[in-house]
Amino acid sequence: MTLQQLKYVIEVARSRSISNAAQNLFISQPSLSNAIKELEKEMGITLFFRTNKGIMITPEGSEFLGYARQVVEQAGLLEHRYSEAPTPQQHFAVSAQHYAFAVSAFVRLLKDYDREEYEFTLRETRTYEIIDDVKNLRSEIGVLYLNEFNKKVISKLLREGNLVFHELFEAKPHIFISSKNPLAEKKYVTLSDLDPYPYLSYEQGDYNSFYFSEEILSTLSRPKNIKVSDRATLFNLLIGLNGYTITTGVISEELNGSDIIAVPLEVEERINIGYVTHKNITNSSLANIYIEYLKETIAEELRQRHI
């Protein structure tokens, strides 16, 4: 087993394609395939299997990749310590539901990451895809919520993917609305108060089940419904149409301005926000820093809004 082979495995897992990985590594596809096969034979395990959607990593491959990342990262640090070679480009990816605090923590990580080269990814995406990204190691961290309604279904998917949910905080439901919405003056709103206004929610694609909804109370019938796919569009419609969405109440005025505000929603529901990691993978140093920034950002926003 060589360090080069470990780098090959990491790139194949990242690219999810032998041909794309070969291009990125500047080697031929047959050479890459043979290197992977030789490593699998030496280790006595199968790292990848092919599907119609591309290369998928096996459970034993996930565990092996966790160790491989650590070895390659440590080798890079060792080389940098005792040579004039530049620090190797590092990769880090997060998949999250549409939470401003997840973006704020990501911004803080980038501001403090003083390197000339890096490749970081923040995917604001659908619930099922967050789970799939962390399961298949496209992202190291996933940020989503659990509550009494979706917990059984989501927890089953997490267990099947060897994923672990770590709670960050419990939130009381709020609505996001325009600061010029007639409801903005209220100390709290009820569900009946919301009937005249358009309800905005994030569409979930092929997994558009109530259990994958990014908003709680997804089974309720509403007279006016609008589905969106990104946060910028949702915020524009909150302002332009006096719409509302249901969320945690944690919003970053620094990133989003003062046009959107949070108003408490009078319901008994609670929202448990957390992050997801792979059980067989040790967190990278970047992942641990991001998690700390998540906790700090959330604590600051909660203090400011007395939530």
Short mmCIF file of C-alpha atoms in Angstrom, two decimals:
data_model
loop_
_atom_site.label_atom_id
_atom_site.label_comp_id
_atom_site.label_asym_id
_atom_site.label_seq_id
_atom_site.Cartn_x
_atom_site.Cartn_y
_atom_site.Cartn_z
CA MET A 1 0.00 0.00 0.00
CA THR A 2 1.32 3.43 -0.95
CA LEU A 3 0.42 7.00 -0.12
CA GLN A 4 -0.37 7.52 -3.80
CA GLN A 5 -2.94 4.72 -3.73
CA LEU A 6 -4.62 6.33 -0.73
CA LYS A 7 -4.83 9.62 -2.62
CA TYR A 8 -6.39 7.75 -5.55
CA VAL A 9 -9.06 6.24 -3.29
CA ILE A 10 -9.90 9.65 -1.80
CA GLU A 11 -10.26 11.23 -5.25
CA VAL A 12 -12.47 8.41 -6.58
CA ALA A 13 -14.74 8.75 -3.53
CA ARG A 14 -14.90 12.51 -4.05
CA SER A 15 -15.53 12.36 -7.81
CA ARG A 16 -17.84 9.31 -7.71
CA SER A 17 -16.41 8.43 -11.12
CA ILE A 18 -13.27 6.57 -12.21
CA SER A 19 -13.01 8.60 -15.41
CA ASN A 20 -13.44 11.98 -13.65
CA ALA A 21 -10.99 10.97 -10.92
CA ALA A 22 -8.44 9.89 -13.54
CA GLN A 23 -8.72 13.28 -15.26
CA ASN A 24 -8.30 15.12 -11.95
CA LEU A 25 -5.28 12.96 -11.07
CA PHE A 26 -3.73 13.30 -14.57
CA ILE A 27 -3.43 9.54 -15.07
CA SER A 28 -5.12 7.09 -17.42
CA GLN A 29 -8.38 5.44 -16.42
CA PRO A 30 -6.91 1.88 -16.72
CA SER A 31 -3.96 2.86 -14.49
CA LEU A 32 -6.32 4.21 -11.83
CA SER A 33 -8.60 1.16 -12.00
CA ASN A 34 -5.61 -1.19 -11.68
CA ALA A 35 -4.23 0.77 -8.69
CA ILE A 36 -7.59 0.51 -6.90
CA LYS A 37 -7.91 -3.21 -7.69
CA GLU A 38 -4.38 -3.89 -6.40
CA LEU A 39 -5.14 -2.05 -3.18
CA GLU A 40 -8.43 -3.94 -2.72
CA LYS A 41 -6.60 -7.23 -3.29
CA GLU A 42 -3.88 -6.33 -0.80
CA MET A 43 -6.36 -5.22 1.87
CA GLY A 44 -8.82 -8.02 1.17
CA ILE A 45 -11.79 -5.67 0.90
CA THR A 46 -14.00 -4.10 -1.77
CA LEU A 47 -13.84 -0.31 -1.66
CA PHE A 48 -16.28 0.64 -4.43
CA PHE A 49 -19.08 -0.80 -6.52
CA ARG A 50 -20.59 0.57 -9.70
CA THR A 51 -24.21 1.69 -10.10
CA ASN A 52 -26.17 3.51 -12.81
CA LYS A 53 -25.52 6.71 -10.87
CA GLY A 54 -21.76 6.17 -10.75
CA ILE A 55 -19.29 4.82 -8.23
CA MET A 56 -20.62 4.10 -4.73
CA ILE A 57 -18.47 3.41 -1.70
CA THR A 58 -19.05 0.20 0.28
CA PRO A 59 -19.47 0.16 4.08
CA GLU A 60 -15.97 -1.28 4.53
CA GLY A 61 -14.76 1.28 1.99
CA SER A 62 -16.20 4.07 4.14
CA GLU A 63 -14.24 2.86 7.14
CA PHE A 64 -11.05 2.50 5.08
CA LEU A 65 -11.50 6.00 3.63
CA GLY A 66 -11.67 7.48 7.12
CA TYR A 67 -8.23 6.09 7.91
CA ALA A 68 -6.90 7.01 4.46
CA ARG A 69 -7.91 10.66 4.89
CA GLN A 70 -6.10 10.85 8.22
CA VAL A 71 -2.91 9.30 6.80
CA VAL A 72 -2.88 11.61 3.75
CA GLU A 73 -3.62 14.69 5.86
CA GLN A 74 -0.87 13.85 8.35
CA ALA A 75 1.58 13.10 5.54
CA GLY A 76 0.82 16.50 4.03
CA LEU A 77 1.44 18.27 7.32
CA LEU A 78 4.67 16.33 7.83
CA GLU A 79 5.88 17.24 4.34
CA HIS A 80 5.02 20.89 4.90
CA ARG A 81 6.82 20.92 8.26
CA TYR A 82 10.12 19.61 6.90
CA SER A 83 10.20 20.90 3.34
CA GLU A 84 9.62 24.02 1.31
CA ALA A 85 6.65 22.45 -0.45
CA PRO A 86 3.38 24.39 -0.26
CA THR A 87 0.63 23.14 2.03
CA PRO A 88 -1.54 20.71 0.02
CA GLN A 89 -4.97 21.90 -1.04
CA GLN A 90 -7.56 20.75 1.48
CA HIS A 91 -11.15 19.76 0.76
CA PHE A 92 -14.13 20.21 3.05
CA ALA A 93 -17.84 19.97 2.33
CA VAL A 94 -21.06 20.61 4.28
CA SER A 95 -24.62 19.78 3.22
CA ALA A 96 -27.39 21.60 5.07
CA GLN A 97 -31.00 22.57 5.11
CA HIS A 98 -31.55 26.27 4.50
CA TYR A 99 -30.24 27.70 7.77
CA ALA A 100 -28.51 31.08 7.96
CA PHE A 101 -26.43 29.93 10.96
CA ALA A 102 -24.93 27.11 8.87
CA VAL A 103 -23.81 29.72 6.31
CA SER A 104 -22.51 32.08 9.02
CA ALA A 105 -20.37 29.30 10.52
CA PHE A 106 -19.06 28.45 7.05
CA VAL A 107 -18.11 32.10 6.47
CA ARG A 108 -16.24 32.19 9.79
CA LEU A 109 -14.36 29.01 8.88
CA LEU A 110 -13.25 30.47 5.55
CA LYS A 111 -12.20 33.79 7.08
CA ASP A 112 -9.99 31.99 9.59
CA TYR A 113 -8.61 29.48 7.08
CA ASP A 114 -5.44 31.28 6.01
CA ARG A 115 -4.32 29.25 2.99
CA GLU A 116 -3.56 30.14 -0.61
CA GLU A 117 -5.41 27.09 -1.94
CA TYR A 118 -8.50 25.21 -0.81
CA GLU A 119 -11.68 23.67 -2.15
CA PHE A 120 -14.63 24.07 0.20
CA THR A 121 -18.25 23.24 -0.63
CA LEU A 122 -21.49 24.34 1.06
CA ARG A 123 -24.58 22.65 -0.33
CA GLU A 124 -27.95 24.04 0.75
CA THR A 125 -30.01 21.12 -0.41
CA ARG A 126 -32.91 18.73 0.17
CA THR A 127 -33.27 16.61 3.28
CA TYR A 128 -32.73 13.21 1.64
CA GLU A 129 -29.72 14.51 -0.29
CA ILE A 130 -28.10 15.76 2.92
CA ILE A 131 -28.28 12.25 4.36
CA ASP A 132 -27.06 10.74 1.09
CA ASP A 133 -24.14 13.20 0.84
CA VAL A 134 -22.81 12.33 4.30
CA LYS A 135 -23.50 8.61 3.83
CA ASN A 136 -21.48 8.55 0.60
CA LEU A 137 -18.79 10.94 1.93
CA ARG A 138 -19.52 13.78 -0.49
CA SER A 139 -19.94 15.92 2.64
CA GLU A 140 -18.34 15.48 6.03
CA ILE A 141 -21.10 17.30 7.93
CA GLY A 142 -24.86 17.45 7.36
CA VAL A 143 -27.15 19.93 9.13
CA LEU A 144 -30.85 19.14 9.55
CA TYR A 145 -33.64 18.88 12.13
CA LEU A 146 -35.62 16.18 13.87
CA ASN A 147 -38.97 16.44 15.62
CA GLU A 148 -41.60 14.07 16.93
CA PHE A 149 -43.19 13.76 13.48
CA ASN A 150 -40.16 12.92 11.31
CA LYS A 151 -37.83 11.39 13.91
CA LYS A 152 -38.73 7.74 13.31
CA VAL A 153 -38.29 7.88 9.52
CA ILE A 154 -35.16 10.07 9.48
CA SER A 155 -33.50 8.12 12.32
CA LYS A 156 -34.03 4.87 10.40
CA LEU A 157 -32.26 6.33 7.36
CA LEU A 158 -29.41 7.57 9.55
CA ARG A 159 -28.95 4.13 11.13
CA GLU A 160 -28.97 2.42 7.74
CA GLY A 161 -26.31 4.84 6.50
CA ASN A 162 -24.09 4.44 9.60
CA LEU A 163 -24.74 8.08 10.46
CA VAL A 164 -25.02 9.76 13.85
CA PHE A 165 -27.19 12.76 14.75
CA HIS A 166 -25.68 15.25 17.24
CA GLU A 167 -28.16 17.75 18.66
CA LEU A 168 -27.14 21.41 18.67
CA PHE A 169 -30.23 23.05 20.20
CA GLU A 170 -33.98 22.80 20.60
CA ALA A 171 -35.98 25.61 19.02
CA LYS A 172 -39.49 26.87 19.50
CA PRO A 173 -41.20 27.35 16.12
CA HIS A 174 -41.23 30.81 14.57
CA ILE A 175 -42.34 32.25 11.28
CA PHE A 176 -40.13 34.28 8.98
CA ILE A 177 -41.97 37.22 7.42
CA SER A 178 -41.24 40.60 5.90
CA SER A 179 -40.69 43.40 8.41
CA LYS A 180 -43.55 45.17 6.58
CA ASN A 181 -45.99 42.27 6.92
CA PRO A 182 -49.09 43.19 8.99
CA LEU A 183 -48.18 40.34 11.38
CA ALA A 184 -44.81 41.91 12.15
CA GLU A 185 -46.27 43.95 15.02
CA LYS A 186 -47.56 40.89 16.87
CA LYS A 187 -45.72 39.37 19.84
CA TYR A 188 -46.72 35.94 18.53
CA VAL A 189 -48.99 34.49 15.85
CA THR A 190 -51.41 31.57 15.71
CA LEU A 191 -52.05 29.21 12.81
CA SER A 192 -55.37 30.92 12.11
CA ASP A 193 -53.55 34.29 11.84
CA LEU A 194 -51.58 32.84 8.92
CA ASP A 195 -54.54 31.73 6.75
CA PRO A 196 -54.70 34.89 4.58
CA TYR A 197 -51.00 34.73 3.67
CA PRO A 198 -49.10 32.53 1.16
CA TYR A 199 -47.20 29.66 2.76
CA LEU A 200 -43.66 29.15 1.41
CA SER A 201 -41.76 25.89 1.71
CA TYR A 202 -38.77 24.15 0.14
CA GLU A 203 -39.57 21.51 -2.46
CA GLN A 204 -37.98 18.10 -1.88
CA GLY A 205 -37.84 16.64 -5.40
CA ASP A 206 -38.30 12.89 -5.73
CA TYR A 207 -38.50 12.57 -1.94
CA ASN A 208 -41.32 15.09 -1.50
CA SER A 209 -42.75 13.27 1.52
CA PHE A 210 -44.12 15.01 4.61
CA TYR A 211 -41.31 13.32 6.57
CA PHE A 212 -38.61 15.02 4.48
CA SER A 213 -40.18 18.47 4.67
CA GLU A 214 -37.84 21.19 5.89
CA GLU A 215 -40.77 22.82 7.70
CA ILE A 216 -42.71 21.37 10.62
CA LEU A 217 -46.52 21.00 10.46
CA SER A 218 -46.14 19.93 6.83
CA THR A 219 -49.34 17.85 6.90
CA LEU A 220 -51.59 20.85 7.54
CA SER A 221 -53.80 22.01 4.71
CA ARG A 222 -53.24 25.63 3.64
CA PRO A 223 -55.21 27.68 1.10
CA LYS A 224 -52.13 29.30 -0.51
CA ASN A 225 -48.95 27.29 -1.11
CA ILE A 226 -45.70 28.13 -2.92
CA LYS A 227 -42.74 25.75 -3.31
CA VAL A 228 -39.23 27.11 -3.82
CA SER A 229 -35.78 25.58 -4.19
CA ASP A 230 -33.48 28.25 -2.74
CA ARG A 231 -33.33 30.66 0.18
CA ALA A 232 -32.88 33.83 -1.90
CA THR A 233 -36.13 33.17 -3.78
CA LEU A 234 -37.96 32.35 -0.56
CA PHE A 235 -36.84 35.61 1.07
CA ASN A 236 -37.80 37.62 -2.03
CA LEU A 237 -41.28 36.10 -1.96
CA LEU A 238 -41.64 36.71 1.77
CA ILE A 239 -41.11 40.39 1.00
CA GLY A 240 -42.87 40.65 -2.36
CA LEU A 241 -45.98 38.61 -1.49
CA ASN A 242 -46.17 39.03 2.29
CA GLY A 243 -45.71 35.29 2.56
CA TYR A 244 -44.44 33.28 5.53
CA THR A 245 -42.48 30.14 6.28
CA ILE A 246 -42.09 28.14 9.49
CA THR A 247 -38.61 27.81 10.94
CA THR A 248 -36.39 28.00 14.04
CA GLY A 249 -36.38 31.77 14.50
CA VAL A 250 -32.58 31.92 14.20
CA ILE A 251 -31.64 34.35 11.43
CA SER A 252 -28.47 36.31 10.76
CA GLU A 253 -29.13 40.02 10.29
CA GLU A 254 -25.49 40.41 9.24
CA LEU A 255 -26.03 38.09 6.26
CA ASN A 256 -29.72 38.63 5.55
CA GLY A 257 -30.34 42.25 6.54
CA SER A 258 -33.30 43.55 8.53
CA ASP A 259 -36.05 43.01 5.93
CA ILE A 260 -36.84 39.52 7.27
CA ILE A 261 -37.89 39.05 10.90
CA ALA A 262 -38.86 36.14 13.13
CA VAL A 263 -42.14 36.04 15.07
CA PRO A 264 -42.96 33.22 17.55
CA LEU A 265 -45.62 30.73 16.42
CA GLU A 266 -48.00 29.60 19.16
CA VAL A 267 -47.88 25.80 18.82
CA GLU A 268 -46.71 22.97 21.06
CA GLU A 269 -44.18 21.62 18.53
CA ARG A 270 -40.43 21.73 19.08
CA ILE A 271 -37.58 21.57 16.54
CA ASN A 272 -34.33 19.74 17.36
CA ILE A 273 -31.53 21.07 15.18
CA GLY A 274 -28.35 19.08 14.85
CA TYR A 275 -25.53 17.90 12.62
CA VAL A 276 -24.93 14.48 11.11
CA THR A 277 -21.58 12.69 10.81
CA HIS A 278 -20.50 9.28 9.55
CA LYS A 279 -20.04 6.73 12.34
CA ASN A 280 -16.97 5.17 10.72
CA ILE A 281 -15.16 8.42 9.90
CA THR A 282 -13.07 10.47 12.34
CA ASN A 283 -13.82 14.18 11.98
CA SER A 284 -11.16 16.18 10.18
CA SER A 285 -9.69 19.22 11.93
CA LEU A 286 -11.76 21.44 9.60
CA ALA A 287 -14.94 19.59 10.53
CA ASN A 288 -14.26 20.06 14.24
CA ILE A 289 -13.61 23.78 13.74
CA TYR A 290 -16.82 24.14 11.72
CA ILE A 291 -18.83 22.39 14.44
CA GLU A 292 -17.45 24.78 17.06
CA TYR A 293 -18.34 27.75 14.86
CA LEU A 294 -21.84 26.30 14.45
CA LYS A 295 -22.27 26.18 18.21
CA GLU A 296 -20.87 29.68 18.71
CA THR A 297 -22.95 31.21 15.92
CA ILE A 298 -26.17 29.65 17.20
CA ALA A 299 -25.44 30.76 20.79
CA GLU A 300 -24.82 34.33 19.64
CA GLU A 301 -28.01 34.48 17.57
CA LEU A 302 -30.09 33.00 20.40
CA ARG A 303 -28.69 35.52 22.87
CA GLN A 304 -29.40 38.45 20.58
CA ARG A 305 -33.00 37.39 20.04
CA HIS A 306 -33.66 35.97 23.51
CA ILE A 307 -35.07 32.80 21.94
#
